[in-house]
PDB file of C-alpha atoms and ligand atoms in Angstrom:
ATOM      1  CA  MET A  10     134.983 112.684  74.581  1.00 88.00           C
ATOM      2  CA  ILE A  11     133.873 109.293  75.787  1.00 95.00           C
ATOM      3  CA  ILE A  12     132.638 106.028  74.062  1.00 97.00           C
ATOM      4  CA  ASP A  13     129.876 103.951  74.771  1.00 98.00           C
ATOM      5  CA  SER A  14     131.233 100.707  73.421  1.00 98.00           C
ATOM      6  CA  HIS A  15     128.043  98.426  73.766  1.00 98.00           C
ATOM      7  CA  ALA A  16     124.472  99.752  73.354  1.00 98.00           C
ATOM      8  CA  HIS A  17     121.271  98.219  72.079  1.00 96.00           C
ATOM      9  CA  ILE A  18     119.687 101.091  70.835  1.00 95.00           C
ATOM     10  CA  ASP A  19     118.010  99.290  68.061  1.00 94.00           C
ATOM     11  CA  PHE A  20     115.578  98.063  70.798  1.00 92.00           C
ATOM     12  CA  THR A  21     111.921  99.005  70.230  1.00 91.00           C
ATOM     13  CA  GLY A  22     111.870 100.724  73.603  1.00 94.00           C
ATOM     14  CA  TYR A  23     113.602 103.556  71.876  1.00 96.00           C
ATOM     15  CA  ASP A  24     111.340 104.006  68.943  1.00 95.00           C
ATOM     16  CA  ASP A  25     109.542 107.102  70.313  1.00 97.00           C
ATOM     17  CA  ASP A  26     112.722 108.983  71.100  1.00 97.00           C
ATOM     18  CA  ARG A  27     115.681 107.378  69.709  1.00 97.00           C
ATOM     19  CA  ASP A  28     116.893 110.673  68.097  1.00 97.00           C
ATOM     20  CA  GLU A  29     116.724 112.499  71.350  1.00 97.00           C
ATOM     21  CA  VAL A  30     118.283 109.802  73.306  1.00 98.00           C
ATOM     22  CA  ILE A  31     121.362 109.813  70.518  1.00 97.00           C
ATOM     23  CA  ALA A  32     121.200 113.600  70.807  1.00 96.00           C
ATOM     24  CA  ARG A  33     121.503 113.591  74.661  1.00 96.00           C
ATOM     25  CA  ALA A  34     124.549 111.448  74.683  1.00 97.00           C
ATOM     26  CA  ARG A  35     126.305 113.677  72.023  1.00 95.00           C
ATOM     27  CA  SER A  36     125.639 116.702  73.943  1.00 94.00           C
ATOM     28  CA  ALA A  37     126.982 115.277  77.066  1.00 95.00           C
ATOM     29  CA  GLY A  38     130.387 114.242  75.213  1.00 95.00           C
ATOM     30  CA  VAL A  39     129.527 110.764  74.210  1.00 96.00           C
ATOM     31  CA  ASP A  40     131.233 111.099  70.788  1.00 92.00           C
ATOM     32  CA  LEU A  41     130.907 107.361  69.635  1.00 96.00           C
ATOM     33  CA  ILE A  42     128.327 104.409  70.130  1.00 97.00           C
ATOM     34  CA  VAL A  43     128.648 100.971  69.051  1.00 97.00           C
ATOM     35  CA  ALA A  44     125.035  99.649  68.266  1.00 97.00           C
ATOM     36  CA  VAL A  45     125.390  95.805  68.987  1.00 95.00           C
ATOM     37  CA  GLY A  46     122.766  94.069  67.072  1.00 85.00           C
ATOM     38  CA  ASN A  47     121.589  91.298  69.387  1.00 77.00           C
ATOM     39  CA  GLY A  48     118.170  90.908  70.142  1.00 60.00           C
ATOM     40  CA  ASP A  49     115.755  88.917  68.187  1.00 66.00           C
ATOM     41  CA  ILE A  50     117.613  87.982  65.254  1.00 68.00           C
ATOM     42  CA  ILE A  51     114.583  86.801  63.641  1.00 67.00           C
ATOM     43  CA  GLU A  52     112.929  90.210  64.248  1.00 73.00           C
ATOM     44  CA  GLY A  53     115.562  92.188  62.512  1.00 84.00           C
ATOM     45  CA  SER A  54     117.650  93.397  65.352  1.00 90.00           C
ATOM     46  CA  HIS A  55     120.810  93.852  63.111  1.00 92.00           C
ATOM     47  CA  GLU A  56     118.924  95.513  60.363  1.00 92.00           C
ATOM     48  CA  ARG A  57     117.748  98.202  62.686  1.00 94.00           C
ATOM     49  CA  ALA A  58     121.127  98.636  64.275  1.00 95.00           C
ATOM     50  CA  GLN A  59     122.561  99.035  60.708  1.00 95.00           C
ATOM     51  CA  GLN A  60     119.827 101.528  59.797  1.00 95.00           C
ATOM     52  CA  ILE A  61     120.882 103.534  62.854  1.00 96.00           C
ATOM     53  CA  ALA A  62     124.465 103.383  61.989  1.00 96.00           C
ATOM     54  CA  GLU A  63     123.952 104.772  58.471  1.00 95.00           C
ATOM     55  CA  SER A  64     121.870 107.774  59.886  1.00 95.00           C
ATOM     56  CA  TYR A  65     124.634 108.596  62.233  1.00 95.00           C
ATOM     57  CA  PRO A  66     128.434 109.130  61.342  1.00 94.00           C
ATOM     58  CA  PHE A  67     129.659 108.285  64.923  1.00 95.00           C
ATOM     59  CA  ILE A  68     127.423 105.306  65.499  1.00 96.00           C
ATOM     60  CA  TYR A  69     129.132 101.663  64.294  1.00 97.00           C
ATOM     61  CA  THR A  70     127.874  98.252  64.478  1.00 96.00           C
ATOM     62  CA  THR A  71     128.418  94.709  65.016  1.00 96.00           C
ATOM     63  CA  VAL A  72     127.139  91.292  63.806  1.00 95.00           C
ATOM     64  CA  GLY A  73     126.696  88.165  65.802  1.00 95.00           C
ATOM     65  CA  LEU A  74     124.579  85.655  67.557  1.00 95.00           C
ATOM     66  CA  HIS A  75     123.964  86.146  71.330  1.00 95.00           C
ATOM     67  CA  PRO A  76     124.775  82.990  73.400  1.00 95.00           C
ATOM     68  CA  HIS A  77     121.000  82.953  74.407  1.00 94.00           C
ATOM     69  CA  ASP A  78     120.090  82.326  70.694  1.00 94.00           C
ATOM     70  CA  ALA A  79     122.902  79.785  70.064  1.00 94.00           C
ATOM     71  CA  LYS A  80     120.133  77.115  69.580  1.00 94.00           C
ATOM     72  CA  LEU A  81     119.053  78.807  66.623  1.00 93.00           C
ATOM     73  CA  TYR A  82     122.544  78.750  64.917  1.00 94.00           C
ATOM     74  CA  ASN A  83     122.248  76.747  61.537  1.00 94.00           C
ATOM     75  CA  GLU A  84     123.834  77.327  58.098  1.00 95.00           C
ATOM     76  CA  GLN A  85     120.905  79.605  57.155  1.00 93.00           C
ATOM     77  CA  ILE A  86     121.736  82.015  60.195  1.00 92.00           C
ATOM     78  CA  GLU A  87     125.153  81.786  59.291  1.00 94.00           C
ATOM     79  CA  ALA A  88     124.644  82.602  55.716  1.00 94.00           C
ATOM     80  CA  TYR A  89     122.426  85.651  57.111  1.00 93.00           C
ATOM     81  CA  LEU A  90     125.122  86.826  59.483  1.00 94.00           C
ATOM     82  CA  LEU A  91     127.756  86.733  56.991  1.00 95.00           C
ATOM     83  CA  LYS A  92     125.596  88.856  54.488  1.00 94.00           C
ATOM     84  CA  LEU A  93     124.745  91.504  57.257  1.00 94.00           C
ATOM     85  CA  CYS A  94     128.764  91.602  57.771  1.00 94.00           C
ATOM     86  CA  LYS A  95     129.317  93.186  54.404  1.00 94.00           C
ATOM     87  CA  HIS A  96     127.749  96.555  55.796  1.00 94.00           C
ATOM     88  CA  ARG A  97     130.303  99.275  55.813  1.00 94.00           C
ATOM     89  CA  LYS A  98     129.549 100.184  59.211  1.00 95.00           C
ATOM     90  CA  VAL A  99     130.228  96.878  60.922  1.00 96.00           C
ATOM     91  CA  ILE A 100     133.516  96.864  63.008  1.00 96.00           C
ATOM     92  CA  ALA A 101     133.304  93.698  65.103  1.00 97.00           C
ATOM     93  CA  TRP A 102     131.937  90.366  65.264  1.00 97.00           C
ATOM     94  CA  GLY A 103     129.583  89.875  68.361  1.00 94.00           C
ATOM     95  CA  GLU A 104     128.194  89.513  70.781  1.00 95.00           C
ATOM     96  CA  CYS A 105     128.752  86.033  71.129  1.00 97.00           C
ATOM     97  CA  GLY A 106     129.933  83.840  73.804  1.00 97.00           C
ATOM     98  CA  LEU A 107     128.593  81.714  76.802  1.00 98.00           C
ATOM     99  CA  ASP A 108     125.916  82.354  79.194  1.00 97.00           C
ATOM    100  CA  TYR A 109     125.497  79.521  81.611  1.00 97.00           C
ATOM    101  CA  TYR A 110     123.278  81.653  84.003  1.00 95.00           C
ATOM    102  CA  TYR A 111     120.301  81.886  81.908  1.00 92.00           C
ATOM    103  CA  MET A 112     121.047  78.937  79.812  1.00 93.00           C
ATOM    104  CA  HIS A 113     118.653  79.803  77.218  1.00 91.00           C
ATOM    105  CA  SER A 114     120.514  77.420  74.929  1.00 93.00           C
ATOM    106  CA  PRO A 115     122.115  74.034  76.255  1.00 95.00           C
ATOM    107  CA  GLN A 116     125.829  74.310  77.205  1.00 97.00           C
ATOM    108  CA  GLU A 117     127.327  72.314  74.253  1.00 97.00           C
ATOM    109  CA  THR A 118     125.035  74.096  71.833  1.00 97.00           C
ATOM    110  CA  GLN A 119     126.378  77.397  73.183  1.00 97.00           C
ATOM    111  CA  ARG A 120     130.022  76.252  72.861  1.00 98.00           C
ATOM    112  CA  ARG A 121     129.610  75.139  69.136  1.00 98.00           C
ATOM    113  CA  ALA A 122     127.985  78.395  68.224  1.00 97.00           C
ATOM    114  CA  PHE A 123     130.625  80.361  70.082  1.00 98.00           C
ATOM    115  CA  ILE A 124     133.625  78.542  68.531  1.00 98.00           C
ATOM    116  CA  ARG A 125     131.986  78.711  64.993  1.00 98.00           C
ATOM    117  CA  GLN A 126     131.639  82.243  65.322  1.00 97.00           C
ATOM    118  CA  LEU A 127     135.279  82.680  66.411  1.00 98.00           C
ATOM    119  CA  GLU A 128     136.155  80.925  63.348  1.00 98.00           C
ATOM    120  CA  LEU A 129     134.160  83.075  61.301  1.00 97.00           C
ATOM    121  CA  ALA A 130     135.632  86.403  62.820  1.00 97.00           C
ATOM    122  CA  LYS A 131     139.121  85.082  62.472  1.00 97.00           C
ATOM    123  CA  GLU A 132     138.386  84.566  58.554  1.00 97.00           C
ATOM    124  CA  LEU A 133     136.955  88.109  58.425  1.00 96.00           C
ATOM    125  CA  ARG A 134     139.593  89.526  60.391  1.00 96.00           C
ATOM    126  CA  LEU A 135     137.369  91.262  62.706  1.00 97.00           C
ATOM    127  CA  PRO A 136     137.802  91.843  66.668  1.00 97.00           C
ATOM    128  CA  VAL A 137     135.201  89.861  68.534  1.00 98.00           C
ATOM    129  CA  ILE A 138     132.615  91.161  71.362  1.00 98.00           C
ATOM    130  CA  ILE A 139     132.311  88.434  74.096  1.00 98.00           C
ATOM    131  CA  HIS A 140     129.390  87.914  76.233  1.00 97.00           C
ATOM    132  CA  THR A 141     130.189  85.546  78.994  1.00 97.00           C
ATOM    133  CA  ARG A 142     128.389  84.731  82.534  1.00 96.00           C
ATOM    134  CA  ASP A 143     128.986  81.994  84.728  1.00 96.00           C
ATOM    135  CA  ALA A 144     131.092  80.264  82.212  1.00 97.00           C
ATOM    136  CA  GLU A 145     134.721  81.185  83.022  1.00 96.00           C
ATOM    137  CA  ALA A 146     136.305  78.068  82.528  1.00 96.00           C
ATOM    138  CA  ASP A 147     135.064  77.245  79.223  1.00 97.00           C
ATOM    139  CA  THR A 148     135.279  80.645  78.151  1.00 97.00           C
ATOM    140  CA  ILE A 149     139.053  80.930  78.987  1.00 95.00           C
ATOM    141  CA  ASP A 150     139.421  77.403  77.339  1.00 97.00           C
ATOM    142  CA  ILE A 151     137.845  78.284  74.131  1.00 98.00           C
ATOM    143  CA  LEU A 152     139.550  81.704  73.924  1.00 97.00           C
ATOM    144  CA  HIS A 153     143.132  80.160  74.329  1.00 97.00           C
ATOM    145  CA  THR A 154     142.019  77.206  71.693  1.00 97.00           C
ATOM    146  CA  TYR A 155     140.412  79.322  68.986  1.00 97.00           C
ATOM    147  CA  TRP A 156     141.425  82.888  69.423  1.00 97.00           C
ATOM    148  CA  ALA A 157     144.652  83.675  70.962  1.00 96.00           C
ATOM    149  CA  ALA A 158     146.879  82.565  68.099  1.00 96.00           C
ATOM    150  CA  THR A 159     144.686  84.787  65.559  1.00 96.00           C
ATOM    151  CA  GLY A 160     146.615  87.944  66.797  1.00 93.00           C
ATOM    152  CA  LEU A 161     143.194  89.626  66.557  1.00 95.00           C
ATOM    153  CA  ARG A 162     141.716  91.194  69.599  1.00 97.00           C
ATOM    154  CA  GLY A 163     138.244  92.090  70.953  1.00 97.00           C
ATOM    155  CA  ILE A 164     136.314  92.940  73.948  1.00 98.00           C
ATOM    156  CA  MET A 165     135.039  91.055  77.259  1.00 98.00           C
ATOM    157  CA  HIS A 166     131.558  93.167  77.380  1.00 97.00           C
ATOM    158  CA  CYS A 167     129.861  93.888  80.537  1.00 97.00           C
ATOM    159  CA  PHE A 168     132.410  92.316  82.534  1.00 98.00           C
ATOM    160  CA  THR A 169     131.316  90.655  85.737  1.00 97.00           C
ATOM    161  CA  GLY A 170     134.040  87.912  86.033  1.00 96.00           C
ATOM    162  CA  SER A 171     137.018  87.100  88.324  1.00 97.00           C
ATOM    163  CA  TYR A 172     140.513  88.780  88.347  1.00 98.00           C
ATOM    164  CA  GLU A 173     141.607  85.603  86.731  1.00 96.00           C
ATOM    165  CA  LEU A 174     139.271  85.828  83.778  1.00 97.00           C
ATOM    166  CA  ALA A 175     140.161  89.299  83.273  1.00 98.00           C
ATOM    167  CA  LYS A 176     144.008  88.555  83.254  1.00 97.00           C
ATOM    168  CA  ALA A 177     143.625  85.470  81.081  1.00 96.00           C
ATOM    169  CA  ALA A 178     141.589  87.679  78.478  1.00 97.00           C
ATOM    170  CA  ILE A 179     144.065  90.594  78.822  1.00 97.00           C
ATOM    171  CA  ASP A 180     147.068  88.284  78.411  1.00 96.00           C
ATOM    172  CA  ILE A 181     145.610  87.448  74.819  1.00 95.00           C
ATOM    173  CA  GLY A 182     144.868  91.167  73.864  1.00 96.00           C
ATOM    174  CA  MET A 183     141.313  91.559  74.983  1.00 98.00           C
ATOM    175  CA  LEU A 184     139.932  94.831  76.605  1.00 98.00           C
ATOM    176  CA  ILE A 185     137.696  94.667  79.398  1.00 98.00           C
ATOM    177  CA  SER A 186     134.710  96.750  79.426  1.00 98.00           C
ATOM    178  CA  PHE A 187     132.669  97.671  82.337  1.00 98.00           C
ATOM    179  CA  SER A 188     128.726  98.427  82.456  1.00 98.00           C
ATOM    180  CA  GLY A 189     126.451  99.845  84.963  1.00 98.00           C
ATOM    181  CA  ILE A 190     126.942  96.782  87.105  1.00 98.00           C
ATOM    182  CA  ILE A 191     130.275  98.447  88.495  1.00 98.00           C
ATOM    183  CA  THR A 192     128.141 101.120  90.088  1.00 98.00           C
ATOM    184  CA  PHE A 193     125.524  98.693  92.009  1.00 97.00           C
ATOM    185  CA  LYS A 194     126.002  98.593  95.935  1.00 96.00           C
ATOM    186  CA  LYS A 195     126.646  94.726  95.691  1.00 96.00           C
ATOM    187  CA  SER A 196     129.288  94.920  93.114  1.00 98.00           C
ATOM    188  CA  ALA A 197     132.209  95.425  95.763  1.00 98.00           C
ATOM    189  CA  GLU A 198     133.874  92.291  94.633  1.00 98.00           C
ATOM    190  CA  LEU A 199     133.930  93.512  90.904  1.00 98.00           C
ATOM    191  CA  ARG A 200     135.139  96.974  91.838  1.00 98.00           C
ATOM    192  CA  SER A 201     137.928  95.319  93.675  1.00 98.00           C
ATOM    193  CA  VAL A 202     138.774  93.225  90.226  1.00 98.00           C
ATOM    194  CA  ALA A 203     138.707  96.534  88.389  1.00 98.00           C
ATOM    195  CA  ALA A 204     141.030  98.320  90.866  1.00 98.00           C
ATOM    196  CA  LYS A 205     143.707  95.869  89.805  1.00 98.00           C
ATOM    197  CA  LEU A 206     143.464  96.187  85.947  1.00 98.00           C
ATOM    198  CA  PRO A 207     145.489  98.502  84.028  1.00 97.00           C
ATOM    199  CA  LEU A 208     144.236 101.536  82.665  1.00 97.00           C
ATOM    200  CA  ASP A 209     145.199 100.460  79.097  1.00 97.00           C
ATOM    201  CA  THR A 210     143.039  97.624  78.902  1.00 98.00           C
ATOM    202  CA  LEU A 211     139.781  99.365  80.004  1.00 98.00           C
ATOM    203  CA  LEU A 212     136.336 100.370  77.987  1.00 98.00           C
ATOM    204  CA  VAL A 213     133.034 101.380  79.444  1.00 98.00           C
ATOM    205  CA  GLU A 214     129.682 100.644  78.033  1.00 98.00           C
ATOM    206  CA  THR A 215     126.035 100.963  79.035  1.00 98.00           C
ATOM    207  CA  ASP A 216     124.472  97.845  77.710  1.00 97.00           C
ATOM    208  CA  CYS A 217     121.341  99.959  77.301  1.00 97.00           C
ATOM    209  CA  PRO A 218     118.531  99.553  77.492  1.00 95.00           C
ATOM    210  CA  PHE A 219     119.667  97.185  80.533  1.00 94.00           C
ATOM    211  CA  LEU A 220     121.681  97.778  83.487  1.00 95.00           C
ATOM    212  CA  SER A 221     121.009 101.476  84.093  1.00 95.00           C
ATOM    213  CA  PRO A 222     123.839 102.576  86.636  1.00 95.00           C
ATOM    214  CA  GLU A 223     123.230 103.991  89.903  1.00 94.00           C
ATOM    215  CA  PRO A 224     121.441 106.404  90.743  1.00 92.00           C
ATOM    216  CA  HIS A 225     119.162 105.480  87.710  1.00 93.00           C
ATOM    217  CA  ARG A 226     118.942 101.978  88.446  1.00 92.00           C
ATOM    218  CA  GLY A 227     115.628 100.028  87.308  1.00 90.00           C
ATOM    219  CA  ARG A 228     114.810 102.632  84.755  1.00 94.00           C
ATOM    220  CA  ARG A 229     115.739 102.348  80.989  1.00 96.00           C
ATOM    221  CA  ASN A 230     119.296 103.033  80.149  1.00 98.00           C
ATOM    222  CA  GLU A 231     120.895 105.145  77.619  1.00 98.00           C
ATOM    223  CA  PRO A 232     124.124 106.080  76.118  1.00 98.00           C
ATOM    224  CA  VAL A 233     124.343 109.199  78.233  1.00 97.00           C
ATOM    225  CA  ARG A 234     124.940 107.235  81.300  1.00 98.00           C
ATOM    226  CA  VAL A 235     128.036 105.563  80.175  1.00 98.00           C
ATOM    227  CA  ILE A 236     129.379 108.711  81.946  1.00 97.00           C
ATOM    228  CA  ASP A 237     127.931 107.534  85.428  1.00 97.00           C
ATOM    229  CA  VAL A 238     129.814 104.267  84.668  1.00 98.00           C
ATOM    230  CA  ALA A 239     132.876 106.098  83.903  1.00 98.00           C
ATOM    231  CA  GLN A 240     132.794 108.221  86.904  1.00 97.00           C
ATOM    232  CA  VAL A 241     132.675 105.045  89.239  1.00 98.00           C
ATOM    233  CA  LEU A 242     135.405 103.349  87.524  1.00 98.00           C
ATOM    234  CA  ALA A 243     137.323 106.357  87.623  1.00 98.00           C
ATOM    235  CA  LYS A 244     136.958 106.500  91.587  1.00 98.00           C
ATOM    236  CA  VAL A 245     137.795 102.872  91.720  1.00 98.00           C
ATOM    237  CA  LEU A 246     141.048 103.457  89.837  1.00 98.00           C
ATOM    238  CA  SER A 247     141.749 106.724  91.518  1.00 97.00           C
ATOM    239  CA  VAL A 248     142.109 108.687  88.535  1.00 97.00           C
ATOM    240  CA  ASP A 249     139.869 111.553  87.365  1.00 96.00           C
ATOM    241  CA  LEU A 250     137.003 111.395  84.841  1.00 96.00           C
ATOM    242  CA  LEU A 251     138.905 112.982  82.098  1.00 95.00           C
ATOM    243  CA  GLU A 252     141.804 110.647  82.484  1.00 96.00           C
ATOM    244  CA  LEU A 253     139.693 107.627  82.476  1.00 97.00           C
ATOM    245  CA  ALA A 254     137.563 108.964  79.321  1.00 96.00           C
ATOM    246  CA  ALA A 255     140.919 109.781  77.477  1.00 95.00           C
ATOM    247  CA  ALA A 256     142.378 106.278  78.108  1.00 96.00           C
ATOM    248  CA  THR A 257     139.302 104.274  77.351  1.00 97.00           C
ATOM    249  CA  THR A 258     139.016 106.376  74.121  1.00 96.00           C
ATOM    250  CA  ALA A 259     142.655 105.858  73.385  1.00 95.00           C
ATOM    251  CA  ASN A 260     142.200 101.963  73.890  1.00 97.00           C
ATOM    252  CA  PHE A 261     139.029 101.781  71.677  1.00 97.00           C
ATOM    253  CA  SER A 262     140.937 103.884  68.837  1.00 95.00           C
ATOM    254  CA  LYS A 263     143.822 101.234  68.983  1.00 95.00           C
ATOM    255  CA  LEU A 264     141.251  98.503  68.572  1.00 96.00           C
ATOM    256  CA  PHE A 265     139.188 100.117  65.878  1.00 94.00           C
ATOM    257  CA  PRO A 266     141.266 102.868  64.376  1.00 87.00           C
ATOM    258  CA  LYS A 267     139.194 103.193  61.323  1.00 79.00           C
ATOM    259  CA  ALA A 268     135.897 103.973  63.263  1.00 82.00           C
ATOM    260  CA  VAL A 269     137.737 106.655  65.405  1.00 75.00           C
ATOM    261  CA  GLN A 270     139.423 108.283  62.301  1.00 64.00           C
ATOM    262  CA  GLN A 271     136.096 108.755  60.574  1.00 58.00           C
ATOM    263  CA  PRO A 272     136.477 112.171  58.454  1.00 46.00           C
ATOM    264  CA  GLU A 273     132.886 113.298  59.428  1.00 49.00           C
ATOM    265  CA  LEU A 274     133.911 113.186  63.390  1.00 50.00           C
ATOM    266  CA  ASN A 275     135.652 116.275  64.501  1.00 45.00           C
ATOM    267  CA  TYR A 276     137.111 115.424  67.767  1.00 45.00           C
ATOM    268  CA  GLY A 277     139.229 118.349  67.981  1.00 40.00           C
ATOM    269  CA  THR A 278     136.124 120.106  69.689  1.00 39.00           C
ATOM    270  CA  THR A 279     135.769 118.210  72.693  1.00 44.00           C
ATOM    271  CA  LYS A 280     132.711 118.879  74.533  1.00 52.00           C
ATOM    272  CA  GLN A 281     132.175 119.078  78.179  1.00 56.00           C
ATOM    273  CA  LEU A 282     134.046 115.794  78.912  1.00 58.00           C
TER     274      LEU A 282
HETATM  275 ZN1   ZN B  17     125.835  90.660  76.519  1.00 95.86          ZN
HETATM  276 ZN1   ZN B  18     124.564  93.428  74.901  1.00 95.86          ZN
END
């Protein structure tokens, strides 16, 4: 089995064939999917992700405000997120973090929303899923100040950072999750960072519908393609695909033991992966 640790399958681009997309992933050996509520908070992305998680025992979900939307953060949004958090399939807080590349919200606003969400995740004892782009120094600084001492862990999702960022995150117990970006021709530097990371710190994800891995680049992404990501990551680390799948599943299981031990799931019957 293999796990897609970050998928936006609530997006409307799947409205016509979501069940088939999910079935395709399952029959290829993708046995667990984390449906990250992200999109448009006002448009009900989280509720849709929760409905999907209710329909499938192997789909879990998260609650958080993306850094792009940090400017929307206020008491009302916070109360709304906290209410959503009570859903039984919520396993993590996120994605939250900093994105100074797109800068859809001012830096200081992003920092405030990020810190506040770390405080909430700490109170709720939830691992955190972090989105960070072009904001390494502030990310490390905030994680050290507001997260390291909590004893909680989390995921650096869709990792594109430096070895220093990966190392700093791993040192405080975070897992590093690679997406289709690692398969892109231009990502030689990222592959060389990945090659230096221990197998017991890694996860794989699609971040679908974005970032389709090679050879599907440019088309709508979907959870089954986490296998293409895993194949490239396995090659980078000089391990075989099954070993990488087993290691990333074990890493995920340690972080989210309840999700993987669901009685509805029968991991004894490993499929082709
Ligand atoms: Zn993200
Ligand atoms: Zn995402």
